[in-house]
XYZ file of C-alpha atoms in Angstrom:
710
model
C -0.503 -0.316 -2.573
C -0.010 -3.446 -0.491
C 0.550 -2.456 2.819
C 3.671 -3.124 4.838
C 2.963 -4.013 8.677
C 5.746 -3.089 11.275
C 4.830 -6.630 12.186
C 6.333 -8.268 9.121
C 9.888 -7.385 10.483
C 9.112 -7.838 13.777
C 7.340 -11.342 13.850
C 11.000 -13.240 11.414
C 12.169 -13.656 15.008
C 13.840 -12.073 18.082
C 17.103 -13.933 18.620
C 19.323 -13.585 22.260
C 23.008 -14.051 21.894
C 23.242 -17.541 23.072
C 26.191 -17.252 25.874
C 26.134 -18.730 29.986
C 23.380 -20.570 32.715
C 22.145 -16.247 32.970
C 20.485 -16.336 30.014
C 19.226 -19.838 30.110
C 16.955 -18.933 33.133
C 15.864 -15.671 31.465
C 14.692 -17.975 28.876
C 12.378 -20.324 30.843
C 11.384 -17.337 33.029
C 10.191 -15.700 29.868
C 8.860 -19.151 28.535
C 6.825 -19.423 31.437
C 5.062 -15.851 30.845
C 2.915 -17.222 28.207
C 1.284 -19.497 30.396
C 0.326 -16.804 32.593
C -2.168 -15.080 29.957
C -5.590 -15.817 30.663
C -6.916 -18.357 29.003
C -9.886 -16.265 27.626
C -7.696 -14.537 25.196
C -8.365 -15.852 22.092
C -5.022 -14.559 20.361
C -3.443 -17.139 22.520
C -4.305 -19.507 20.324
C -4.736 -20.316 16.895
C -8.529 -19.287 15.127
C -10.714 -22.106 15.530
C -12.165 -21.012 12.604
C -11.179 -22.465 8.878
C -8.880 -20.617 7.892
C -7.534 -19.456 11.346
C -10.053 -16.889 10.016
C -9.664 -13.998 12.931
C -12.694 -14.272 15.811
C -12.929 -10.866 15.614
C -15.905 -10.839 17.728
C -14.242 -12.939 20.332
C -10.871 -10.267 20.971
C -10.618 -6.326 21.335
C -7.995 -3.481 22.759
C -7.652 -4.682 25.955
C -6.064 -7.982 25.014
C -3.227 -7.151 22.684
C -0.870 -6.155 24.739
C -0.467 -9.205 27.286
C -0.661 -11.881 24.113
C 2.539 -8.639 22.635
C 4.400 -9.398 26.047
C 3.759 -13.400 25.477
C 4.857 -13.097 22.302
C 8.530 -11.982 23.046
C 8.249 -14.076 25.600
C 7.810 -17.230 23.622
C 10.057 -16.022 20.227
C 12.819 -15.391 23.155
C 12.961 -18.981 24.494
C 12.918 -20.219 20.921
C 15.586 -18.041 19.544
C 17.776 -19.031 22.436
C 17.558 -23.012 21.278
C 18.366 -21.963 17.692
C 21.003 -19.668 19.040
C 22.370 -22.407 21.412
C 22.347 -25.431 19.648
C 25.216 -27.302 20.131
C 25.278 -28.928 16.896
C 26.573 -27.710 13.513
C 24.722 -24.841 11.585
C 22.560 -26.522 8.941
C 19.571 -25.250 6.891
C 16.955 -26.975 8.742
C 17.852 -26.595 12.307
C 18.761 -22.296 12.062
C 16.873 -21.098 8.864
C 13.539 -23.516 8.706
C 13.403 -23.123 12.397
C 13.376 -19.894 12.725
C 10.464 -19.459 9.833
C 8.668 -21.542 12.406
C 9.485 -18.823 15.720
C 7.034 -16.600 16.393
C 4.059 -18.332 15.573
C 1.861 -15.967 18.990
C 3.311 -12.620 18.540
C 3.111 -12.733 14.729
C -0.729 -13.619 15.516
C -1.414 -10.577 17.546
C 1.121 -8.116 15.209
C -0.945 -8.772 12.446
C -4.108 -7.950 14.024
C -3.589 -5.450 15.558
C -1.372 -3.589 13.068
C -3.696 -4.399 9.919
C -6.544 -3.445 12.315
C -5.182 -0.340 13.938
C -4.869 0.788 10.324
C -9.395 0.096 9.413
C -10.658 1.001 12.999
C -8.222 3.170 14.765
C -9.256 4.933 17.704
C -7.662 6.524 21.450
C -6.344 3.312 22.380
C -5.018 1.689 19.574
C -2.781 4.320 19.221
C -1.293 4.101 22.734
C -0.548 0.533 22.382
C 0.844 1.508 18.851
C 3.336 4.342 20.427
C 3.989 1.696 23.247
C 4.943 -1.038 20.927
C 7.007 0.519 18.301
C 10.260 0.883 20.316
C 9.651 -2.907 22.090
C 9.090 -3.970 19.125
C 12.012 -2.524 17.844
C 14.464 -3.313 20.125
C 13.121 -6.980 19.633
C 14.208 -7.084 16.222
C 17.379 -5.900 16.975
C 17.564 -8.809 18.662
C 17.693 -10.645 16.428
C 19.405 -9.288 13.336
C 22.476 -8.338 15.898
C 22.695 -11.540 17.086
C 26.719 -12.156 16.955
C 26.205 -16.257 17.524
C 22.794 -16.605 15.512
C 24.731 -14.546 12.465
C 27.436 -16.719 12.649
C 25.356 -19.673 12.087
C 23.969 -17.758 8.910
C 26.612 -16.847 7.561
C 28.060 -20.729 7.937
C 25.062 -21.454 5.565
C 25.359 -18.782 3.210
C 28.932 -19.686 2.658
C 27.541 -23.831 2.332
C 24.275 -23.174 0.273
C 25.489 -24.490 -3.003
C 23.658 -28.199 -2.579
C 20.328 -26.983 -1.797
C 17.479 -26.393 -3.689
C 16.758 -22.833 -5.659
C 13.788 -22.552 -3.293
C 16.335 -23.096 -0.298
C 18.849 -20.835 -1.230
C 16.762 -18.309 -1.798
C 15.740 -18.402 1.432
C 19.668 -18.213 2.911
C 20.172 -15.220 0.578
C 16.753 -13.339 2.145
C 18.267 -14.238 5.758
C 21.866 -13.559 4.946
C 21.138 -9.925 3.532
C 18.407 -9.057 6.243
C 21.700 -9.588 8.776
C 24.238 -7.695 7.020
C 21.415 -4.799 6.042
C 20.369 -5.100 9.690
C 23.678 -4.021 11.206
C 25.416 -7.704 11.947
C 28.914 -7.094 10.635
C 29.400 -3.656 13.234
C 31.346 -3.757 16.437
C 29.658 -3.738 19.258
C 29.107 0.389 19.655
C 28.242 0.884 16.003
C 25.152 -2.276 17.511
C 24.537 0.248 20.534
C 23.984 3.092 18.136
C 22.037 1.252 15.751
C 19.709 0.124 18.481
C 19.203 3.760 19.499
C 18.640 4.819 15.794
C 16.048 1.931 15.027
C 14.435 2.793 18.728
C 14.345 6.107 17.762
C 12.770 5.751 14.136
C 10.116 3.538 15.322
C 8.699 5.971 16.959
C 8.841 8.798 14.959
C 7.010 6.184 12.457
C 4.549 6.027 14.468
C 3.914 9.302 15.781
C 3.766 10.519 12.205
C 0.704 8.053 11.271
C -1.142 8.909 13.611
C -0.741 12.690 13.102
C -1.651 11.752 9.579
C -4.773 9.381 11.469
C -5.596 12.662 13.780
C -5.662 15.198 10.642
C -8.483 13.259 8.565
C -10.777 13.509 12.228
C -9.957 17.290 12.719
C -7.888 18.400 9.673
C -12.540 19.341 8.143
C -13.661 21.786 6.217
C -17.634 22.764 7.694
C -19.374 24.542 5.503
C -22.726 26.202 7.003
C -24.189 27.665 3.940
C -26.045 24.955 2.289
C -25.958 27.051 -1.008
C -21.721 26.923 -1.070
C -21.844 23.023 -2.532
C -23.658 24.375 -5.376
C -21.910 21.550 -8.085
C -22.706 18.870 -6.036
C -25.566 16.171 -6.046
C -28.174 16.392 -3.620
C -27.471 12.847 -2.138
C -23.572 14.006 -1.869
C -25.034 16.808 -0.179
C -27.008 14.403 2.276
C -23.473 12.555 3.012
C -21.823 15.820 4.197
C -24.611 16.175 6.370
C -24.864 13.201 7.501
C -21.331 12.687 8.702
C -21.932 16.383 10.741
C -24.248 15.241 12.592
C -22.437 11.929 13.771
C -19.545 14.436 14.422
C -21.746 16.200 16.376
C -21.565 19.883 14.030
C -23.565 21.930 12.521
C -24.107 21.841 8.949
C -21.900 19.528 6.069
C -18.449 18.422 6.740
C -16.027 17.733 4.078
C -13.863 14.874 5.370
C -9.985 14.904 3.441
C -8.417 12.169 1.734
C -5.230 11.419 1.519
C -3.772 12.536 -1.488
C -3.529 16.881 -2.186
C -5.877 16.812 -4.257
C -9.522 16.023 -3.246
C -11.755 14.388 -5.443
C -14.839 16.822 -4.517
C -12.635 19.791 -6.167
C -13.761 18.692 -9.464
C -17.511 19.656 -8.889
C -17.410 22.574 -6.245
C -18.953 25.984 -8.411
C -17.657 27.888 -5.390
C -14.129 28.908 -6.339
C -13.617 30.398 -2.573
C -14.400 27.244 -0.815
C -12.675 24.969 -3.148
C -9.190 27.141 -2.173
C -10.090 26.438 1.142
C -10.524 23.083 1.042
C -7.223 22.589 -1.374
C -5.640 24.639 1.504
C -6.726 22.303 4.464
C -5.756 19.776 2.556
C -1.858 20.633 1.371
C -1.208 22.255 4.926
C -2.057 19.321 6.889
C 0.309 18.583 9.635
C 3.017 20.701 8.721
C 3.052 21.862 12.163
C 3.010 17.926 14.246
C 4.629 16.498 11.210
C 7.532 18.788 9.697
C 9.515 18.233 12.847
C 9.448 14.199 12.819
C 10.727 14.427 8.796
C 13.416 16.835 10.077
C 14.594 14.297 12.615
C 13.521 10.906 11.138
C 15.461 11.146 7.035
C 18.257 12.830 9.693
C 18.500 9.164 11.430
C 18.000 7.527 8.135
C 21.364 8.919 6.972
C 22.812 7.855 10.212
C 21.927 4.826 9.844
C 22.930 3.975 6.261
C 26.098 5.712 6.806
C 26.736 3.407 10.003
C 26.301 0.532 7.552
C 28.464 2.540 4.903
C 25.998 3.959 2.618
C 26.727 7.545 1.837
C 22.357 7.958 2.100
C 19.650 6.236 3.075
C 18.440 5.990 -1.014
C 21.603 3.956 -1.378
C 21.209 1.586 1.543
C 17.590 0.388 0.712
C 18.875 -0.216 -3.246
C 20.334 -3.341 -1.736
C 17.290 -5.105 -1.964
C 15.282 -3.434 -4.848
C 15.151 -4.415 -8.550
C 16.922 -0.658 -9.693
C 20.107 -1.041 -7.824
C 21.055 1.793 -8.179
C 19.623 5.554 -7.046
C 21.240 6.661 -10.267
C 18.724 4.273 -12.238
C 15.527 5.573 -10.043
C 16.759 9.088 -10.970
C 17.075 8.216 -14.802
C 13.862 7.217 -14.972
C 12.258 9.931 -13.013
C 14.622 12.429 -14.897
C 13.584 11.094 -17.997
C 10.227 11.825 -17.784
C 10.089 14.784 -15.873
C 10.462 17.161 -18.713
C 7.604 14.999 -21.144
C 5.126 15.139 -18.036
C 5.357 19.196 -17.394
C 5.164 19.998 -21.200
C 2.196 18.044 -21.030
C 0.542 19.345 -17.899
C 1.214 23.121 -19.372
C -0.461 21.932 -22.431
C -3.419 20.594 -20.706
C -3.409 24.284 -18.250
C -3.173 26.091 -21.396
C -6.770 24.299 -22.407
C -7.829 24.781 -18.893
C -6.774 28.564 -19.232
C -8.993 29.179 -22.324
C -11.994 27.576 -20.421
C -11.390 29.849 -17.544
C -11.639 33.223 -19.836
C -14.348 32.105 -21.776
C -16.318 31.454 -18.958
C -16.151 35.832 -18.221
C -12.911 35.119 -15.501
C -9.837 36.880 -15.904
C -7.872 34.952 -13.019
C -4.900 32.424 -13.712
C -4.904 28.803 -13.040
C -4.656 28.099 -9.205
C -4.157 24.056 -8.115
C -8.069 24.318 -6.355
C -9.063 25.503 -10.261
C -7.712 22.371 -12.094
C -10.081 19.840 -10.670
C -13.030 21.930 -11.683
C -11.754 23.385 -14.904
C -10.173 20.485 -16.417
C -13.419 18.581 -16.182
C -15.487 21.055 -17.878
C -12.769 20.344 -20.318
C -13.240 16.885 -20.779
C -16.856 17.641 -20.613
C -16.085 19.709 -23.979
C -13.873 17.276 -25.315
C -15.981 14.007 -24.761
C -19.124 15.740 -24.008
C -19.027 13.177 -20.761
C -20.922 14.416 -17.542
C -19.968 12.066 -14.493
C -23.230 12.131 -13.082
C -24.321 10.555 -16.604
C -21.699 8.426 -16.077
C -21.777 6.895 -12.493
C -25.227 5.020 -11.928
C -23.429 2.480 -14.160
C -20.953 1.559 -11.979
C -22.563 0.315 -8.793
C -20.734 -1.429 -6.057
C -22.253 -4.656 -5.597
C -22.310 -5.404 -9.681
C -18.742 -4.020 -10.069
C -18.073 -6.694 -7.453
C -19.623 -9.484 -8.239
C -19.855 -8.543 -12.628
C -17.430 -7.221 -12.966
C -13.978 -7.799 -10.568
C -15.329 -11.473 -9.988
C -16.584 -12.209 -12.755
C -13.092 -11.147 -14.875
C -11.365 -13.646 -12.188
C -13.404 -16.521 -13.174
C -12.541 -15.918 -16.823
C -8.732 -15.345 -16.323
C -8.636 -18.227 -13.364
C -11.187 -19.930 -13.138
C -12.129 -19.182 -9.488
C -15.050 -18.656 -7.865
C -16.534 -16.469 -4.877
C -18.807 -17.585 -2.455
C -20.039 -15.037 0.228
C -19.761 -16.254 3.626
C -21.796 -13.824 5.895
C -20.990 -17.284 8.900
C -18.127 -15.630 9.255
C -17.482 -12.500 12.027
C -16.204 -9.298 10.853
C -14.274 -6.101 12.619
C -16.926 -4.255 10.991
C -20.680 -4.074 9.546
C -19.463 -2.893 6.145
C -17.069 -5.842 5.544
C -18.415 -8.277 3.319
C -16.488 -12.032 2.953
C -15.592 -14.595 0.263
C -14.490 -18.103 0.266
C -12.283 -18.639 -3.084
C -12.166 -21.769 -4.678
C -10.193 -22.838 -8.034
C -12.712 -24.660 -10.664
C -12.316 -27.674 -9.711
C -13.766 -26.917 -6.259
C -10.358 -27.201 -4.156
C -10.058 -24.039 -2.193
C -7.545 -21.474 -2.347
C -8.574 -18.956 0.685
C -10.919 -16.300 2.359
C -11.058 -12.754 1.162
C -12.378 -9.936 2.939
C -13.866 -6.149 1.456
C -14.199 -3.583 3.576
C -15.016 -0.797 0.587
C -15.938 2.681 2.275
C -14.559 5.673 4.344
C -14.875 6.379 8.133
C -13.518 7.638 10.938
C -10.648 5.348 12.571
C -9.748 4.277 8.531
C -6.146 5.268 7.253
C -6.944 6.966 3.651
C -5.996 5.404 0.415
C -6.359 1.824 -0.482
C -4.966 -1.304 0.334
C -4.208 -5.087 0.198
C -2.872 -6.967 3.278
C -3.102 -10.722 5.400
C -4.483 -11.907 8.329
C -2.433 -15.398 7.567
C 0.109 -15.964 4.741
C -0.055 -19.216 2.893
C 2.563 -21.591 3.146
C 3.914 -24.842 2.298
C 5.751 -25.202 5.906
C 3.305 -24.406 7.934
C 0.229 -25.763 6.001
C -1.925 -22.045 6.270
C -4.607 -21.117 3.594
C -3.890 -16.977 2.585
C -6.430 -15.211 4.591
C -6.090 -11.769 2.258
C -8.368 -8.230 2.805
C -8.686 -5.450 0.484
C -9.924 -1.883 1.919
C -11.059 1.451 -0.058
C -11.881 4.430 1.354
C -15.322 4.952 -1.268
C -17.405 7.399 0.288
C -20.630 5.986 1.825
C -23.707 7.051 0.869
C -26.541 8.392 2.507
C -28.383 5.232 4.558
C -30.760 3.534 1.574
C -29.203 4.932 -1.638
C -26.569 2.833 -3.921
C -23.210 3.296 -3.809
C -22.323 4.210 -7.201
C -18.619 4.682 -8.361
C -16.322 7.277 -10.384
C -14.729 5.322 -13.104
C -11.167 5.534 -10.694
C -12.821 3.805 -7.440
C -13.541 0.493 -10.094
C -10.041 1.013 -11.901
C -8.405 0.723 -7.830
C -11.053 -1.589 -6.870
C -9.367 -4.099 -9.581
C -5.574 -2.333 -8.907
C -6.020 -3.683 -5.283
C -7.480 -7.160 -6.293
C -3.602 -7.926 -9.008
C -2.188 -7.273 -4.683
C -5.455 -9.487 -3.323
C -4.545 -12.098 -6.105
C -0.885 -12.021 -5.167
C -1.662 -13.102 -1.729
C -4.345 -15.926 -2.546
C -2.724 -17.706 -5.485
C 1.181 -17.907 -3.677
C 2.130 -21.409 -3.573
C 5.433 -21.072 -1.567
C 6.961 -23.067 0.982
C 8.604 -20.923 3.729
C 6.362 -17.194 4.992
C 9.295 -14.430 4.321
C 9.236 -15.670 0.847
C 5.549 -15.949 0.592
C 2.921 -14.008 -1.907
C 3.736 -10.259 -1.679
C 6.235 -10.500 0.500
C 8.611 -9.137 -2.870
C 11.003 -6.102 -3.424
C 9.262 -3.059 -2.978
C 9.713 -2.189 -6.440
C 7.906 -5.563 -7.688
C 5.015 -6.018 -5.554
C 2.725 -2.856 -7.649
C 3.116 -4.969 -10.656
C 0.613 -7.357 -10.279
C -1.702 -5.451 -8.537
C -1.839 -2.812 -12.136
C -1.548 -5.781 -14.056
C -4.922 -5.925 -13.125
C -6.222 -2.962 -13.622
C -7.036 -2.701 -17.099
C -9.318 -5.895 -16.689
C -12.509 -3.284 -15.949
C -12.400 -2.095 -19.753
C -12.314 -5.704 -20.904
C -15.182 -5.194 -23.329
C -16.650 -8.777 -22.249
C -15.876 -7.551 -18.205
C -17.427 -3.981 -18.609
C -20.498 -5.864 -21.032
C -21.342 -7.661 -17.676
C -20.949 -4.939 -14.504
C -21.116 -1.723 -16.635
C -25.156 -1.455 -16.237
C -28.082 1.570 -14.801
C -28.136 0.638 -11.203
C -32.217 0.907 -11.719
C -32.787 0.081 -15.230
C -30.012 -2.778 -15.863
C -29.519 -1.468 -18.933
C -25.835 -1.652 -20.303
C -24.216 1.580 -20.357
C -24.703 3.265 -23.966
C -21.567 2.039 -26.211
C -21.471 6.219 -26.741
C -21.120 6.671 -23.510
C -18.482 4.146 -22.933
C -16.924 5.152 -25.541
C -16.522 8.572 -24.061
C -15.329 6.721 -20.715
C -12.787 5.073 -22.134
C -11.826 7.801 -24.383
C -10.800 10.313 -21.579
C -8.760 7.278 -19.229
C -5.653 8.647 -21.259
C -7.778 12.779 -20.636
C -5.008 14.673 -17.663
C -2.137 12.257 -17.636
C 0.433 15.096 -17.810
C -1.473 16.597 -14.468
C -1.478 12.361 -13.326
C 2.349 12.291 -14.532
C 3.518 15.256 -12.798
C 1.913 15.256 -9.332
C 3.412 11.494 -8.400
C 6.843 12.019 -10.218
C 7.403 15.520 -8.188
C 5.677 13.328 -4.910
C 8.369 10.314 -5.977
C 11.389 12.800 -6.426
C 11.037 14.242 -3.190
C 10.871 10.711 -1.754
C 13.904 10.257 -3.219
C 15.312 13.657 -2.216
C 14.613 13.479 1.297
C 16.805 10.198 1.002
C 19.655 11.578 -0.807
C 21.849 13.666 1.844
C 24.287 12.446 4.315
C 23.502 13.048 7.777
C 26.070 16.099 7.970
C 23.412 18.029 6.394
C 20.952 19.776 8.337
C 17.589 20.675 6.550
C 15.435 23.113 8.701
C 12.939 24.356 6.557
C 10.220 21.424 4.937
C 8.856 23.468 2.794
C 11.638 25.044 1.878
C 13.157 21.780 0.856
C 10.252 20.807 -0.926
C 10.562 23.616 -2.752
C 14.040 23.292 -3.465
C 13.890 19.397 -4.947
C 11.398 20.282 -7.307
C 13.226 23.268 -9.097
C 15.831 20.703 -8.543
C 14.332 18.533 -10.911
C 12.744 21.335 -12.939
C 9.341 19.618 -11.492
C 8.286 22.634 -9.201
C 4.536 23.146 -11.503
C 2.422 25.659 -8.931
C -0.635 24.575 -10.769
C 0.309 20.578 -10.236
C 1.386 20.558 -6.938
C 2.923 16.993 -5.688
C 0.513 14.327 -4.870
C 1.345 13.988 -1.574
C 3.004 16.895 0.452
C 5.836 15.471 2.621
C 3.939 15.668 6.002
C 1.360 13.825 4.738
C 3.394 11.457 2.687
C 2.750 8.428 4.096
C 4.257 5.947 2.204
C 7.603 6.785 2.325
C 7.446 8.505 6.335
C 5.280 5.696 8.601
C 4.695 3.304 5.252
C 7.374 1.602 4.391
C 8.218 3.179 0.919
C 11.170 5.488 1.998
C 13.390 5.924 -1.363
C 10.682 3.333 -3.047
C 7.648 5.286 -4.161
C 8.920 5.375 -7.698
C 8.069 1.586 -7.243
C 4.569 2.489 -8.865
C 6.150 3.881 -12.222
C 8.979 1.123 -11.812
C 6.437 -1.473 -11.968
C 4.064 0.339 -14.378
C 6.664 -0.482 -16.786
C 6.013 -4.121 -15.762
C 2.618 -3.884 -15.921
C 1.938 -2.408 -19.203
C 4.096 -4.450 -20.543
C 2.749 -7.370 -19.623
C -1.029 -6.360 -20.536
C 0.038 -5.522 -23.974
C 1.250 -8.614 -24.106
C -1.478 -10.912 -23.015
C -3.418 -8.641 -25.331
C -1.140 -9.762 -28.105
C -2.231 -13.125 -26.996
C -5.832 -13.219 -26.894
C -6.576 -11.025 -24.194
C -8.802 -11.988 -21.202
C -7.878 -15.967 -21.057
C -7.604 -18.466 -19.185
C -4.281 -19.212 -21.268
C -3.295 -15.897 -20.286
C -4.288 -16.370 -16.682
C -2.600 -19.319 -16.101
C 0.728 -18.373 -17.214
C 0.339 -15.175 -15.392
C -0.844 -16.921 -11.790
C 1.676 -19.962 -12.355
C 4.585 -17.498 -12.978
C 4.273 -14.655 -11.095
C 1.644 -14.757 -8.889
C 2.160 -18.193 -7.690
C 6.197 -17.668 -7.628
C 6.868 -14.464 -4.790
C 9.916 -14.177 -4.114
C 11.012 -17.710 -4.343
C 12.996 -17.038 -7.143
C 14.659 -14.162 -8.779
C 11.948 -11.360 -9.414
C 13.139 -10.666 -13.266
C 13.404 -14.266 -14.259
C 9.918 -14.788 -12.588
C 9.057 -12.192 -15.365
C 11.431 -13.130 -18.330
C 9.372 -16.734 -17.816
C 5.712 -15.347 -17.790
C 6.432 -12.999 -20.809
C 9.700 -14.501 -22.402
C 12.048 -11.082 -22.146
C 12.758 -8.206 -20.029
C 9.680 -4.729 -20.276
C 10.784 -2.398 -22.504
C 9.183 0.955 -21.935
C 7.359 1.565 -25.119
C 3.715 0.108 -23.607
C 3.868 2.682 -20.887
C 4.829 5.593 -22.221
C 1.469 4.691 -24.764
C -0.792 3.568 -21.617
C -0.092 7.434 -20.327
C -0.390 9.152 -23.218
C 3.085 11.045 -23.237
C 3.421 9.438 -27.512
C 1.147 8.600 -29.896
């Protein structure tokens, strides 16, 4: 997942309308405020470290608020100058200046919102709640500014003489202004400001409630015998987690998805049920009311802008273009996925019956018994597999090795640079000719204060205009082993690591002039394509042979065992596709009604939405239920979770094409880097794909990849 910072929208600019001496006086006073912030606050100036890497050891929560204030004041003054410029509006004096404005606000926002997802605590949450409406109003001051929009509109009307990348930036800004309400009348703009402020508060509260649930909605086990099925090292890690939290016994913390990885190993059915119910009912009391308010406000906002619902409004900046196109692909796959899931359930039920049990398959049984089906079908014991996927080998001998083969890049660990947590690793990245690309931070382990899932983001984005090189990070939530023990990964975690580095490569290889179009700043239903296209390199034979080695003996994974691992990749795809589609359809349904619809019961809405699309199959619940669905209610994926499937069409098609062209070769890598990864959003995204592939993608490779067709 590519993380979208709240700051991304905010940091573009803060704009005041241009009129009158009072405003000039205000902006002068605001500019002077910048000078009053303590000189020892390192966030007030660009980092002196190489690549402007953050000085994590020199700032903390006490430093953010004064710099937020100073950054707003600084950008206000900068934008007033742009909006008040008596010269005719030009690309250079308006849009380029917008791109250059807000450096201070961008720096503090990027630092704060990245770290608030990585090392959050009560103080981070307090600041986030305080700043949400402030920054929302700040953003509105840009895009609802009549004088500034007049300049942007004039440039848009006369953009034909500009080069292609400049035209792309004009279109980007013009669309953003219009979608924000720049063409509304003053009464409507006032209403828009009110809605945006409330939405900012609600999404922040939703996110904080989810973080709180990771800390509070834990399952505490006091009887060790209930943990039968877990390895000794796993039990030790649960004991260590409990001790760290000041509790006695063994503490099971939840990951962000509905199904929990631990369910595949726990033999105790009552404990499995307890874990599942704790997971699936998280944050209902706190986030249920927020969802109802948030979706209604989004519907109101869409109506103000002339759209029938929020999803239709969102599609104006998506490759899918219309909600009909999205529902078309989701509804087309839903019956195929459910049929396959039911076939998988029938196999599981046979195993349950054969074990002497008489109960009917429930959601908390699926992972445990499907693992038995997997073992029987492929004779595959996960305990025998994990020793071949030790984390450092996966990183250095797997992921980095594959990237060197594909792109010619190399990685040098940088222990001299400060980090925000002791588990973080830093690497400098170089081209084959020795020229520098940027920095890559790897944050692999789960911990308290870190949000769930896996994602990529940037501390510094690439920009030819600003002359900056990228500083990128990946975050995962791999359980940290007991002290002194190796980190042995599941094959799924390995795949996720390769996926997230696909996002990192998108950021690292960016070669774009304007920050707003650089790196991963693409349409939501394109940004997951590069990451998914990198997933399958982890099963490239030459890569596997280099990293899949036993952590004790160094022996390569036996061919028979490896074959079983690879053959099993399409196993349980009915379940995986169904749980994903259920979440994607929930997301769309929450955003496909008008402001006049009144939702009073979140659980009933979920049930009715899944029934409507024929995907309400009880043993396979949605990957995320609404109350902890951070993608859509706090993470920028509203009416956009479908994007993972949409982009998988591109990824499967692209990987099939590269396989036909020789697989892991520099020719393939250089072509992908040139036409996809380096371009960001600087040209039409489908055109980028066509330049790479020679044609638009088809769904053939996707259906095969998911095992939905022979």
